[in-house]
Short mmCIF file of C-alpha atoms in Angstrom, two decimals:
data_model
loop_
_atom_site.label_atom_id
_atom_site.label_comp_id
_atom_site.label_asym_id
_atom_site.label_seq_id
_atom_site.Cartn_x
_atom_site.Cartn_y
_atom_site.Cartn_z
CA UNK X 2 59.24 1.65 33.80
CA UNK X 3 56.33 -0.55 33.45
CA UNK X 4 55.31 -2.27 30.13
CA UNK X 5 51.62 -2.11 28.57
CA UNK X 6 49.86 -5.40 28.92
CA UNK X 7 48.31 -4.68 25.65
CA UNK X 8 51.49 -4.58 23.79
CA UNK X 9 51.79 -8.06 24.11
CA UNK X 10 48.82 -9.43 22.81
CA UNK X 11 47.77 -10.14 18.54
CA UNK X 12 46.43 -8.03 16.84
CA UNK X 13 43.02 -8.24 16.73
CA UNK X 14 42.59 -8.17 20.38
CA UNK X 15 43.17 -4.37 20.10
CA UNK X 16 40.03 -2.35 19.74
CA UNK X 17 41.17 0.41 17.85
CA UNK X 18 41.91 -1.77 15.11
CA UNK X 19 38.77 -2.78 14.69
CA UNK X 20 37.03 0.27 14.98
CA UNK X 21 39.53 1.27 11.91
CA UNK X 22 38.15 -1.85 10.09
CA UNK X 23 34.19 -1.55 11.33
CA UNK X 24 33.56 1.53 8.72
CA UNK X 25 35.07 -0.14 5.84
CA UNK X 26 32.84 -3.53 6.39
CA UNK X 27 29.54 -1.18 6.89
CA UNK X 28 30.33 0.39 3.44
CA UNK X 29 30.70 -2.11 1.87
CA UNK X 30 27.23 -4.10 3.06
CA UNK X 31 25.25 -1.28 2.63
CA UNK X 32 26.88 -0.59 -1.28
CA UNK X 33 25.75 -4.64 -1.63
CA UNK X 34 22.37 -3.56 0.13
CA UNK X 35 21.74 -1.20 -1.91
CA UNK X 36 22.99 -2.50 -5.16
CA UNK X 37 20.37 -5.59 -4.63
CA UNK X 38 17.68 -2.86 -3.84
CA UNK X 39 18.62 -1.47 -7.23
CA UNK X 40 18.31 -4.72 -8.90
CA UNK X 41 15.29 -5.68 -6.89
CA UNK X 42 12.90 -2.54 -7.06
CA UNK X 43 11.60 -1.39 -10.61
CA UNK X 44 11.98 2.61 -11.26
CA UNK X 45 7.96 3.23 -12.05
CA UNK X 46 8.82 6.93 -12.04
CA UNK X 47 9.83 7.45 -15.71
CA UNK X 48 7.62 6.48 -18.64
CA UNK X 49 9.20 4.65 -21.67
CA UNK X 50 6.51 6.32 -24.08
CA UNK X 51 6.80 9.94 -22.87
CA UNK X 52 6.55 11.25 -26.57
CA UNK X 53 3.32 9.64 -27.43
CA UNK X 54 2.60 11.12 -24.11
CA UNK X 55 3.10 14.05 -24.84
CA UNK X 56 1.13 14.44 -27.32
CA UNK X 57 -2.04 13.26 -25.97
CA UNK X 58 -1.87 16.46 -23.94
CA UNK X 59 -4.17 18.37 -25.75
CA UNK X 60 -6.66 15.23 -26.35
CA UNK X 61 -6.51 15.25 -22.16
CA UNK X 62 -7.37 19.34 -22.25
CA UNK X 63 -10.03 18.79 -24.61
CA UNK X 64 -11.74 15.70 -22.36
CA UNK X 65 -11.64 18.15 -19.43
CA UNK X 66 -12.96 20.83 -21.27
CA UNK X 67 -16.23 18.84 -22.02
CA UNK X 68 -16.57 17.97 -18.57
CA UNK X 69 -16.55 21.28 -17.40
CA UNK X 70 -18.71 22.06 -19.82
CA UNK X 71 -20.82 19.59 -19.17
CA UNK X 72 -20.88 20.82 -15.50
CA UNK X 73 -20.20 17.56 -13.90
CA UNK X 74 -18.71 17.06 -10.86
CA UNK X 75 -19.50 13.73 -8.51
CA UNK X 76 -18.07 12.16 -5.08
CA UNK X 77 -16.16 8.90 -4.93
CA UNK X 78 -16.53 6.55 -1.73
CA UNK X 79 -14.75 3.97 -0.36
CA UNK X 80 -16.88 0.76 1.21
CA UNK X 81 -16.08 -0.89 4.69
CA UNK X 82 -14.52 -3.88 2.48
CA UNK X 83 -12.08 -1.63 0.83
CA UNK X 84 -13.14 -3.35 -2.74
CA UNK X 85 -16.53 -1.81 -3.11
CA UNK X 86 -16.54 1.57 -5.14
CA UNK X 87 -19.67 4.35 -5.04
CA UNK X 88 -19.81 7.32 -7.38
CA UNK X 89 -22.17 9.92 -7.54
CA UNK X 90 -22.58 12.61 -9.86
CA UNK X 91 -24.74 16.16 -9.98
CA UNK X 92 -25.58 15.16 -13.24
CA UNK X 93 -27.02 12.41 -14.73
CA UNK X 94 -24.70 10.59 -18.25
CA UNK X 95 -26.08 7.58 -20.33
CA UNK X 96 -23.13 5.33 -20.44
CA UNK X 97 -21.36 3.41 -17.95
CA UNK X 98 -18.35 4.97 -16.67
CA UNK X 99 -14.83 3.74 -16.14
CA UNK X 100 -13.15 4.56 -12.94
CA UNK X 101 -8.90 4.38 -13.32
CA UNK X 102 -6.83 4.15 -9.77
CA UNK X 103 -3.28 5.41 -10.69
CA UNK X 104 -0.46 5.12 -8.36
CA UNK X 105 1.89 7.44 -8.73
CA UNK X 106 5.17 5.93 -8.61
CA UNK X 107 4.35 1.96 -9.41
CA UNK X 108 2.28 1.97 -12.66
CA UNK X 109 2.04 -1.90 -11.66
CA UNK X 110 -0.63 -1.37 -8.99
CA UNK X 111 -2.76 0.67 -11.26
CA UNK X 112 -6.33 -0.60 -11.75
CA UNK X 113 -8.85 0.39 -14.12
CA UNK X 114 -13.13 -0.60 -13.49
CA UNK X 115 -16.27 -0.45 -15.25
CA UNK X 116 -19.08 1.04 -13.39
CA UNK X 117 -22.45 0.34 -13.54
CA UNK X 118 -25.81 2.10 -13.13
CA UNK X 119 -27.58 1.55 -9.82
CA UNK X 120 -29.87 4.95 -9.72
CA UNK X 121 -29.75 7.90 -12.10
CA UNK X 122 -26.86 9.47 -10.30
CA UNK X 123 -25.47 6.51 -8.91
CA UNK X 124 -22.68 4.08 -9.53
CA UNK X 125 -21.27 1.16 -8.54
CA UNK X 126 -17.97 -1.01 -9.05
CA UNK X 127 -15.54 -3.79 -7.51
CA UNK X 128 -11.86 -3.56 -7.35
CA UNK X 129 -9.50 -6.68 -8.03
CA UNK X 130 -7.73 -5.74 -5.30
CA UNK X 131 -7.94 -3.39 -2.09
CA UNK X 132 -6.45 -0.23 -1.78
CA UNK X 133 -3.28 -0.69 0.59
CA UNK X 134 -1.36 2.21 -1.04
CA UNK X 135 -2.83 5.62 0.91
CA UNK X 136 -2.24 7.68 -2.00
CA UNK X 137 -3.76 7.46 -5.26
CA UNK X 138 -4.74 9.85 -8.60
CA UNK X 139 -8.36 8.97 -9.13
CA UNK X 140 -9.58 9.60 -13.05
CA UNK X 141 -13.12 9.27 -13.69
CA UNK X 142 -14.86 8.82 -17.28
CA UNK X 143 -17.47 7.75 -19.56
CA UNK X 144 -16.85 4.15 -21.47
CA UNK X 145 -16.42 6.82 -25.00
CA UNK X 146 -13.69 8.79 -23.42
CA UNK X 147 -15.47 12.36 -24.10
CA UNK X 148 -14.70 13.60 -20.62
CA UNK X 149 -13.31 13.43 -17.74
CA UNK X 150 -12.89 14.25 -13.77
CA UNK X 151 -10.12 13.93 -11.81
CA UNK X 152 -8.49 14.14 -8.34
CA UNK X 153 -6.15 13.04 -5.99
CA UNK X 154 -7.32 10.54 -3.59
CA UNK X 155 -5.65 10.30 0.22
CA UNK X 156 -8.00 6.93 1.56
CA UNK X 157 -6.79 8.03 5.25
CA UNK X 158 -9.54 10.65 4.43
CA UNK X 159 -12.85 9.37 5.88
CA UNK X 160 -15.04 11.75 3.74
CA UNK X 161 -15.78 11.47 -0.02
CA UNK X 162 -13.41 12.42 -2.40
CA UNK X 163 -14.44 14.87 -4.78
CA UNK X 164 -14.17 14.73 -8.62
CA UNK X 165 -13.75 17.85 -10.87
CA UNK X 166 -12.41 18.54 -14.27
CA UNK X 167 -8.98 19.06 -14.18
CA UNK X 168 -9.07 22.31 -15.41
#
């Protein structure tokens, strides 16, 4: 009867022994991987003021209301720079307006502008900083906060983005 050449030889020139110890290494780098993502990352998804929230519900319904009573809709573009914000409305307002970018999971990358008058219709604004995030929710108002438009904003689109009332 012939011997096994492998029975000779340490341990850890066996392969089944480490393919018994290769899952319990991977578990335990991805639990570290993924306890310094926790650590890491912040969790924009939750609000720490969802009471007072809450309650400025029906101040929200009451802003779109007047919009849509109002009748004013308008189209949001995108310039070639990715900074450079035009809005144009069906009806003409007498303030400036303030244009808020929300994105939707990292309240950090949020940005709120003041836009000016260029025509009747028209209006124009600069962002700090350009829009790398392709999705955004896109609220549109005047500087008193009587109304408002919204929508949700894809910038893959090429075409305007239209703003309604939420309603």
């Amino acid at each position: 009867m012939q011997k096994d050449p492998m029975e000779n030889q340490p341990w850890y020139k066996h392969r089944h022994v480490w393919l018994l110890i290769l899952f319990p290494v991977v578990a335990v780098i991805g639990g570290i991987n993924m306890f310094y993502q926790a650590i890491k990352t912040d969790d924009g998804l939750v609000s720490d003021d969802y009471y007072k929230e809450g309650q400025e519900i029906n101040s929200q319904i009451h802003r779109d209301t007047k919009a849509t009573t109002l009748g004013l809709s308008g189209q949001l573009m995108l310039g070639e720079d990715g900074k450079s914000i035009r809005i144009q409305l069906n009806k003409m307002v007498k303030d400036d307006l303030v244009l808020k970018l929300m994105h939707p999971t990292r309240a950090g990358k949020d940005q709120t502008i003041i836009l000016t008058r260029q025509a009747p219709q028209f209006y124009v604004g600069k962002l700090e900083n350009a829009l790398t995030q392709p999705r955004w929710q896109v609220e549109l108002s005047d500087t008193t906060r009587q109304w408002r438009l919204k929508a949700e904003w894809k910038i893959s689109d090429a075409e305007a983005l239209q703003l309604s009332p939420a309603l």
